Every structure is written in C-alpha cells, then in structure tokens.
Coordinates of N, CA, C and O in Angstrom, one line a residue:
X97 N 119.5 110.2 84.1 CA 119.0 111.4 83.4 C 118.9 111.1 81.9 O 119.9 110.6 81.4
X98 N 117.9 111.3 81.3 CA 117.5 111.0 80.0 C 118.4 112.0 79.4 O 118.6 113.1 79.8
X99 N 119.1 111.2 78.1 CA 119.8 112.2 77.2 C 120.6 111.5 75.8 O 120.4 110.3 75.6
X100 N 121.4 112.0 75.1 CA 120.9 112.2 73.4 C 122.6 112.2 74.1 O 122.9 113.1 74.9
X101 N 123.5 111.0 73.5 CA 124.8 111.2 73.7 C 125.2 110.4 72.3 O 124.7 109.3 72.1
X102 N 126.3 111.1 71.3 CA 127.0 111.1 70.1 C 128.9 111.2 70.3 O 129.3 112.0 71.1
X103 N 129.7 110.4 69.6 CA 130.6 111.0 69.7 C 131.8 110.8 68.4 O 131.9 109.6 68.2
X104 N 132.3 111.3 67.9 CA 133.0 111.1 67.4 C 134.3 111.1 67.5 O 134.4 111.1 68.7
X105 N 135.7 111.0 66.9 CA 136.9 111.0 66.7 C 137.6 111.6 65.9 O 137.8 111.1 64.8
X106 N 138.2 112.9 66.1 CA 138.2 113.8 64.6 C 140.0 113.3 64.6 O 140.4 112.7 65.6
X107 N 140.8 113.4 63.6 CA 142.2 113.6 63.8 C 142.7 114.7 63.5 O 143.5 114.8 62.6
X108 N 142.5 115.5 64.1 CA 142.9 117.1 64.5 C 143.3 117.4 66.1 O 142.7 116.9 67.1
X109 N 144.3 118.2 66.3 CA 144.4 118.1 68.3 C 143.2 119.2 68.3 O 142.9 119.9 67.4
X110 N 142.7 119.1 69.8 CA 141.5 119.8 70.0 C 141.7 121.5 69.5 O 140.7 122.2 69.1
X111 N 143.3 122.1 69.8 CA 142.7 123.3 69.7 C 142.6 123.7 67.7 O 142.2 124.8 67.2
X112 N 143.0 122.8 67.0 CA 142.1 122.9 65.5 C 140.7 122.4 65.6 O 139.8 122.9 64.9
X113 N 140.5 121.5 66.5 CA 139.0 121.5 66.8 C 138.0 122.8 67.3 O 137.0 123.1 66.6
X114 N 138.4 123.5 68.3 CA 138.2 124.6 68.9 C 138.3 125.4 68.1 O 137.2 125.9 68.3
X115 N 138.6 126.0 67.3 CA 138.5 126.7 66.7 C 137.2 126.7 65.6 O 137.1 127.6 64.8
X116 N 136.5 125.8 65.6 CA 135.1 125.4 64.9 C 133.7 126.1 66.0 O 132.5 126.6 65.8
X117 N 134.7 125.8 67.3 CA 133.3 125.8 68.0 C 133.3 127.5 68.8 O 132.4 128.2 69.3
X118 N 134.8 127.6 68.6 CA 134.6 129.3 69.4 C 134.4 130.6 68.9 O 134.4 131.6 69.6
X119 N 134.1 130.6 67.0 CA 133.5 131.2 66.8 C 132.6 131.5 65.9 O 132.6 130.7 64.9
X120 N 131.5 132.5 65.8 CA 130.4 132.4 64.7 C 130.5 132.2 63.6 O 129.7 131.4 63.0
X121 N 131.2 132.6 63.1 CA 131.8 131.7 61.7 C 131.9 130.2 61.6 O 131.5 129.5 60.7
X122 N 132.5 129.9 62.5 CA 132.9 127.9 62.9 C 132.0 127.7 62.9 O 131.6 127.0 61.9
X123 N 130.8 128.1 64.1 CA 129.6 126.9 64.1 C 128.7 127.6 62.8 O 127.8 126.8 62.5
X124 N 128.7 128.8 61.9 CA 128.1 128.4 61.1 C 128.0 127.9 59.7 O 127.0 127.9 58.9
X125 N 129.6 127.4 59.4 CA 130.2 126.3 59.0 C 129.5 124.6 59.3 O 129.3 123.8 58.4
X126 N 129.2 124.4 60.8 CA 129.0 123.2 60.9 C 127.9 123.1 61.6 O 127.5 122.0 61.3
X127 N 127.2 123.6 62.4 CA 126.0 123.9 63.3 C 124.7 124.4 62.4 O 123.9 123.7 61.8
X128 N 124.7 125.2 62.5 CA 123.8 126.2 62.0 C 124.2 127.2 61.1 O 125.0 127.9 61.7
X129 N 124.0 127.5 59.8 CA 124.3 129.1 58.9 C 123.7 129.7 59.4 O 123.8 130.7 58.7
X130 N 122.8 129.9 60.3 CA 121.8 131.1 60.5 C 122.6 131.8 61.9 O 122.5 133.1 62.0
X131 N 123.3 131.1 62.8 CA 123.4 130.8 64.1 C 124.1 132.7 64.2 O 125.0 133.2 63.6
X132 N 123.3 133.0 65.3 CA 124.1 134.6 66.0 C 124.0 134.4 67.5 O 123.0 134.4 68.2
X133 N 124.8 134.3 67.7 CA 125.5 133.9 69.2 C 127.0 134.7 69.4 O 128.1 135.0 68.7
X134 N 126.4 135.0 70.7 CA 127.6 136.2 71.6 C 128.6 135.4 72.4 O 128.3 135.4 73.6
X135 N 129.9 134.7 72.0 CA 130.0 133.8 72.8 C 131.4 133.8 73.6 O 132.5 133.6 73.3
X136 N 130.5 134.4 75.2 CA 131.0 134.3 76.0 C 130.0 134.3 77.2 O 128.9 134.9 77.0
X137 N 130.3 133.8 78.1 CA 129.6 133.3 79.4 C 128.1 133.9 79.1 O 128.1 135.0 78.7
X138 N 126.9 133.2 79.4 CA 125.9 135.0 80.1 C 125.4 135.6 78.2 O 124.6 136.5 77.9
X139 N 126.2 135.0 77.3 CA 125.8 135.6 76.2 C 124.4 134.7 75.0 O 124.2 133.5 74.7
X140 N 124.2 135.4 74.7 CA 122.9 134.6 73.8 C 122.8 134.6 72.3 O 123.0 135.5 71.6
X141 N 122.4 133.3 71.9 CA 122.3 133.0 70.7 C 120.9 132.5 70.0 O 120.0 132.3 70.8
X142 N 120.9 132.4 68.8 CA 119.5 132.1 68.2 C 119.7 131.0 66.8 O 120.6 131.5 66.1
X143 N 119.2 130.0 66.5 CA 119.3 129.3 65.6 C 118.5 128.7 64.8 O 117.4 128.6 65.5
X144 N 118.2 128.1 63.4 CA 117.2 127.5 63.3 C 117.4 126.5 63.6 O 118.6 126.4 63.9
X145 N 116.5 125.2 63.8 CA 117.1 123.7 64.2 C 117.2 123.0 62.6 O 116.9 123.3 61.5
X146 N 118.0 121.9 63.2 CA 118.5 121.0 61.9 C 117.0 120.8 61.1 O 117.3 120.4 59.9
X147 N 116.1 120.9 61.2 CA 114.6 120.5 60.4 C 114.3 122.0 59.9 O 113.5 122.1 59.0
X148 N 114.8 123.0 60.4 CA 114.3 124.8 59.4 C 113.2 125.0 59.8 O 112.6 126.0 59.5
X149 N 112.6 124.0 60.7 CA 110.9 124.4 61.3 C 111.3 125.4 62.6 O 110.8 126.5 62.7
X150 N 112.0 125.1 63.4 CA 112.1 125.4 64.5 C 113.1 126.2 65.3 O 114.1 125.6 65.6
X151 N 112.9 127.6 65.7 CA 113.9 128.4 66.4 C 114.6 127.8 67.5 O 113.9 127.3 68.3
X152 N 115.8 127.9 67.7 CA 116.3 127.4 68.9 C 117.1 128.9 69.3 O 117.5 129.7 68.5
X153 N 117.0 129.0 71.1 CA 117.7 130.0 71.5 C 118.0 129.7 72.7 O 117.6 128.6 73.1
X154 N 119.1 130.5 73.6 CA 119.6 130.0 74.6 C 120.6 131.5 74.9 O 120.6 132.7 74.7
X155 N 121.3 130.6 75.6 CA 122.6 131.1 76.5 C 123.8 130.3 76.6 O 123.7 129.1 77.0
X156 N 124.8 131.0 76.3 CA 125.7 130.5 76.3 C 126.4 129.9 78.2 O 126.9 130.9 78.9
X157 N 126.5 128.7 78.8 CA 126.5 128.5 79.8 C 127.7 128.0 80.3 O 127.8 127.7 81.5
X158 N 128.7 127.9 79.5 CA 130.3 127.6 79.8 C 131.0 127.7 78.3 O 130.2 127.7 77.3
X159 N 132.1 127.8 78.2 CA 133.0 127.9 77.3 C 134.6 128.0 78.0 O 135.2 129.0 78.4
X160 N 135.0 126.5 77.8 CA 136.3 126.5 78.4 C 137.2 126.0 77.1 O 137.1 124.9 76.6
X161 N 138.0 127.0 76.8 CA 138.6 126.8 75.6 C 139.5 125.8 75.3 O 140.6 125.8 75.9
X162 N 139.3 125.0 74.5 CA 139.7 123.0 73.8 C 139.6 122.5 74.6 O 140.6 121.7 74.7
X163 N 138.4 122.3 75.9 CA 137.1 121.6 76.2 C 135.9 121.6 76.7 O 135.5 120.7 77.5
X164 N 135.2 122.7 76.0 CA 133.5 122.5 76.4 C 132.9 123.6 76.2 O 133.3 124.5 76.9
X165 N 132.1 123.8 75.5 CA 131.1 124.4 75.0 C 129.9 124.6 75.6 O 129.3 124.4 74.5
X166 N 129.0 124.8 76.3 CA 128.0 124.6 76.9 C 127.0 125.4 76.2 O 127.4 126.5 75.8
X167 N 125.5 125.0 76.0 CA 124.2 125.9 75.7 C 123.0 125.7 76.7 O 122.6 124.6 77.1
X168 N 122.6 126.4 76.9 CA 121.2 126.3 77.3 C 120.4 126.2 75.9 O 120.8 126.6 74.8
X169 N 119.2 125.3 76.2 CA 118.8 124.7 74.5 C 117.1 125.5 74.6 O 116.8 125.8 75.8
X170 N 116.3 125.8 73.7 CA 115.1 126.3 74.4 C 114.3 126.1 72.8 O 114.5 126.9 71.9
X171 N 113.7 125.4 72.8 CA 112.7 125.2 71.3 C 111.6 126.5 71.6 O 110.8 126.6 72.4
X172 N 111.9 127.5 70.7 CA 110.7 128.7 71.2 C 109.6 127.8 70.2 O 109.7 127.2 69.1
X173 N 108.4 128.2 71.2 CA 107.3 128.1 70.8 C 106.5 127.0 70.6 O 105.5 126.7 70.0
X174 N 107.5 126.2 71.6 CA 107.0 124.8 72.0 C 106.5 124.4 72.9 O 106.3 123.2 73.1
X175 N 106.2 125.4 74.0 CA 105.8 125.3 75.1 C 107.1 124.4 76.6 O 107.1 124.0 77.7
X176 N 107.6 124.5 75.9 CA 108.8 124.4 77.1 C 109.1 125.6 78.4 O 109.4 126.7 78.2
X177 N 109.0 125.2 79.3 CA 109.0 125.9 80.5 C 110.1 125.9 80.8 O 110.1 126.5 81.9
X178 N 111.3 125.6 80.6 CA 112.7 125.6 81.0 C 113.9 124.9 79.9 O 113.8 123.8 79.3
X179 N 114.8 125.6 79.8 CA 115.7 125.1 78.5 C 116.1 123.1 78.8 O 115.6 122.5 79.8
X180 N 116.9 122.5 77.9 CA 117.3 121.3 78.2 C 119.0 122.2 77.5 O 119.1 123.3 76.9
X181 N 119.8 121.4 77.7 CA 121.3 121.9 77.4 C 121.9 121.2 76.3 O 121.5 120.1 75.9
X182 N 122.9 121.8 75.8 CA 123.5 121.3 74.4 C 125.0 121.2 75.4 O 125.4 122.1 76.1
X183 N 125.6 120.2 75.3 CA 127.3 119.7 76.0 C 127.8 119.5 74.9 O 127.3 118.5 74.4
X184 N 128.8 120.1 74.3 CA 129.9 119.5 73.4 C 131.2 119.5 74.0 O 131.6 120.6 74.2
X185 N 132.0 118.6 74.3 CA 133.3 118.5 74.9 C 134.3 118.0 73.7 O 133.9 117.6 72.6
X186 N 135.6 118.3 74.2 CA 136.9 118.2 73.3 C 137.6 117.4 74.2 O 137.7 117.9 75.3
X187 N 138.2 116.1 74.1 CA 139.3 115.5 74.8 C 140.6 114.9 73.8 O 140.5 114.1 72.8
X188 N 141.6 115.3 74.0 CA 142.5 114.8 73.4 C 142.9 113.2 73.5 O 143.1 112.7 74.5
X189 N 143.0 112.7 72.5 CA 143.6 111.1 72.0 C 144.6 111.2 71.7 O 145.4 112.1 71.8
X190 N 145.1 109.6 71.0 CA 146.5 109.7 70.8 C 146.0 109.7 68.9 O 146.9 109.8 68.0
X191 N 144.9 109.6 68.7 CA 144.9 109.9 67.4 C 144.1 111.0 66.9 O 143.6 110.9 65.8
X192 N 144.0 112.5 67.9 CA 143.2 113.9 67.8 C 142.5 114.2 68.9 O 143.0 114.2 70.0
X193 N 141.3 114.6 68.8 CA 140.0 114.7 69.5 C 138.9 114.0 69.2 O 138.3 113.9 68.2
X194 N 138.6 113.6 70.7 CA 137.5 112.8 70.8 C 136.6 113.9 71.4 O 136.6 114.3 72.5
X195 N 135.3 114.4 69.8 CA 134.1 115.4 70.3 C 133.1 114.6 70.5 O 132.8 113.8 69.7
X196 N 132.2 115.1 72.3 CA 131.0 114.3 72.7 C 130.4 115.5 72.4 O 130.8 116.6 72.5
X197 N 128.7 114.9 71.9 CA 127.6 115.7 71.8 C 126.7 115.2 72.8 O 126.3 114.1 72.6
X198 N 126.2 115.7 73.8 CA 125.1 115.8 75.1 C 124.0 116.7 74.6 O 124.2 117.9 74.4
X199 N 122.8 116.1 74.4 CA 121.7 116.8 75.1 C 121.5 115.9 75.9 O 121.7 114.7 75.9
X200 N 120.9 117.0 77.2 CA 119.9 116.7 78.4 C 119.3 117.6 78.6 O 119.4 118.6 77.9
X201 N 118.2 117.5 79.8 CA 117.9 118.0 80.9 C 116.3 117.6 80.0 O 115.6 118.6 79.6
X202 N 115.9 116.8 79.7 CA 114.7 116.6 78.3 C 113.5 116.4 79.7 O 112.4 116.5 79.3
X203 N 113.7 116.3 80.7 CA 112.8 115.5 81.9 C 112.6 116.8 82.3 O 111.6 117.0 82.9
X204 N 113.3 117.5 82.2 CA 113.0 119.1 83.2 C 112.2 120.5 82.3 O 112.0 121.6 82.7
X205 N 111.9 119.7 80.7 CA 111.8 121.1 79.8 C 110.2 121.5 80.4 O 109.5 122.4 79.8
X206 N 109.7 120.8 81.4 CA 108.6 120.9 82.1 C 107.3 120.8 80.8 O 106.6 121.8 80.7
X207 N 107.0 119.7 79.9 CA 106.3 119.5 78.9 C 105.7 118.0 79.5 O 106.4 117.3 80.2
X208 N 104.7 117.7 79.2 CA 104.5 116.2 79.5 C 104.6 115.2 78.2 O 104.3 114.0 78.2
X209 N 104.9 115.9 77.3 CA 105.5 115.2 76.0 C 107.2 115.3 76.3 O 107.9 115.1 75.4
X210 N 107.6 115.6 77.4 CA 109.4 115.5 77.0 C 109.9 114.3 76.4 O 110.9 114.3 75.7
X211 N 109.1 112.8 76.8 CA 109.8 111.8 76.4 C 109.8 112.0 74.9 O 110.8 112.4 74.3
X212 N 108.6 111.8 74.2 CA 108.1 112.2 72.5 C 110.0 113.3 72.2 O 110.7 112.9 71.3
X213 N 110.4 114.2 72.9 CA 111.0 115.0 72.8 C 112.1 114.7 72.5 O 112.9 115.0 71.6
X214 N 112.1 113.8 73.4 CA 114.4 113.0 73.7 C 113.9 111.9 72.3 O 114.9 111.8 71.5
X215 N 112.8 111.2 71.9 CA 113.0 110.5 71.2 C 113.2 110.9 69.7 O 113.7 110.4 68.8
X216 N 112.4 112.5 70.0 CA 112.8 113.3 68.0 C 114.3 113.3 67.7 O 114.9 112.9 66.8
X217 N 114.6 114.0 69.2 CA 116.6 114.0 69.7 C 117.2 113.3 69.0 O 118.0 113.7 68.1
X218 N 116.8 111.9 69.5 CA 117.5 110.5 69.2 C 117.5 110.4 67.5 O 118.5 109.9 66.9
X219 N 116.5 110.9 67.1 CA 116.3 110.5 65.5 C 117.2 111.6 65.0 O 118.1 111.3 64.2
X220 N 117.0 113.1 65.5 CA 117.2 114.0 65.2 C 118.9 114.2 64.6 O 119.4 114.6 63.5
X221 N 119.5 113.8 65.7 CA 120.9 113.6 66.0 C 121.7 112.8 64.9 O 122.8 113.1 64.4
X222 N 121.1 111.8 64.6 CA 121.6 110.8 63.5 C 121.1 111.5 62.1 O 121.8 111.6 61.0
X223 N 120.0 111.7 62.3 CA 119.4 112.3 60.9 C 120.5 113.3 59.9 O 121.0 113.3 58.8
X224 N 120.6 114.4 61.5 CA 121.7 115.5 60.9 C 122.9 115.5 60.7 O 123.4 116.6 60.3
X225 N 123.7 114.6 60.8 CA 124.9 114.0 61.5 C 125.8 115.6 61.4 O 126.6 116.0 60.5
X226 N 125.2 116.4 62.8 CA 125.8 117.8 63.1 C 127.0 117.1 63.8 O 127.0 117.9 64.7
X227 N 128.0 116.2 64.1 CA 129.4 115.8 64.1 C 130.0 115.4 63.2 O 131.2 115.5 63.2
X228 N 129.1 114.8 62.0 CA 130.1 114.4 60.9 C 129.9 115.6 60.4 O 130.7 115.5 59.4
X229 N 129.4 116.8 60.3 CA 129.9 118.1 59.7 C 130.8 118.7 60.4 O 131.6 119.4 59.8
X230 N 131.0 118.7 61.6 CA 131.9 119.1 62.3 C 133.7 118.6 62.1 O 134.7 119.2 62.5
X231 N 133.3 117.4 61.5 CA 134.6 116.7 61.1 C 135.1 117.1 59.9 O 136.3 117.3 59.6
X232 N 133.8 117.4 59.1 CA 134.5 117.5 57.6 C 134.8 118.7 58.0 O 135.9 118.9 57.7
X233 N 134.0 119.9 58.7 CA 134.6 121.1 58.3 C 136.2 121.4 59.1 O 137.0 122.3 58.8
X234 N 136.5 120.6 60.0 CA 137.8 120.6 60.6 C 138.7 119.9 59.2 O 139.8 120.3 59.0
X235 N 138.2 119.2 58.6 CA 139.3 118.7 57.3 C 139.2 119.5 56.2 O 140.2 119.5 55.6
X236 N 138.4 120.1 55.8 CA 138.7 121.0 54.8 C 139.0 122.0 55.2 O 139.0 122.8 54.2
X237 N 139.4 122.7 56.3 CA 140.0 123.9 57.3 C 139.1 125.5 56.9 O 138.0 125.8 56.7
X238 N 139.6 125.7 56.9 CA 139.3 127.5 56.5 C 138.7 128.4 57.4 O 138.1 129.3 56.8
X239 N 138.7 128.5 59.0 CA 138.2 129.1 60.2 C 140.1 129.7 60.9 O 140.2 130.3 61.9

C-alpha cells in the first residue's frame, strides 16, 4: 500500500506526548492553528494544510489514548472521491516515545493523479516537519 511514513523519538513518556494530540489546543500548537476538530470517535474536523492553499477535513476514526490518533484525510476541492487517512501512533521507549506519522490510502482517493499525490506527501511531509513541531511543542510544555 502506497504511503508517506515519518517518525520520530520525542523524550517525553507517551502520556506528555498525548496530551499534544488529544486536544484542540495541542494540535493547534503543532498541527494546524486553524484546526476545529470534535475529538472523539464519529467527530469532525477541518484544517488548512501545511501550504495555506488547501482545506483539509475528515473524521475523526480512532482515538486510543497514548496510542493512536486516527483521521480520515479529505483535500476538499480536489476532486477526491474518498478520504486517504492520517495514523499517528505513540509507543513507548526506553528513552520516551517513539511518534509514527502514516498517510495512506493515496491509491483509493479514487483520482488518477493519486501517485502525483503520495509524491506532494512525500515532499510535503519533510517540507513541514509537522513532527519536529510536535517535539518542540512537547519540550517547551504548556498544554
């Protein structure tokens, strides 16, 4: 399955990590400032993407507290016929948490440009480095 995998090493145990990602305030610390998201199972959110061109919206698709986050991912107005997903997981180390970032599902957003898609991803991902913000904001605390 084509997909956009990142991960980092924060030294924080997961549930100081968790706390970045379980509420709107957190991710809009490290994610998105714009981001309004209802977050619990079934609940929906709206964001701009890391480039400010592009709305992103979804559904929240799992949330298991210090490990995993789930999104349904949906670029409005891009002609995508079905979301691709955002996975962020929490595993504990012996030196913190180790946070993975997943996109997938880039083969299913039913576009015949998906590849062009996973490959913006790919740039996208590094460009933003939306984990090394996630780090710093877990080290300068304040959530």
């Amino acid at each position: 399955m084509p997909e956009v995998v990142r991960f980092i090493e924060i030294p924080a145990p997961p549930s100081s990590v968790w706390r970045w990602l379980s509420t709107q305030d957190g991710l809009r610390r490290w994610l998105a400032p714009n981001v309004e998201i209802d977050l619990r199972v079934g609940g929906a959110y709206r964001m701009r993407s890391g480039d400010e061109a592009t709305w992103v919206s979804g559904t929240v698709l799992e949330l298991v507290p210090e490990g995993r986050l789930v999104l349904s991912w949906l670029e409005e107005g891009s002609g995508w016929v079905h979301p691709g997903r955002l996975v962020i997981t929490l595993e504990p180390i012996a030196s913190g948490t180790r946070v993975g970032l997943v996109h997938d599902g880039f083969a299913g957003i039913g576009t015949p440009t998906w590849a062009r898609t996973l490959e913006a991803y790919e740039r996208g991902t590094d460009k933003h480095q939306v984990l090394q913000r996630l780090a710093d904001a877990v080290a300068t605390g304040g959530v």
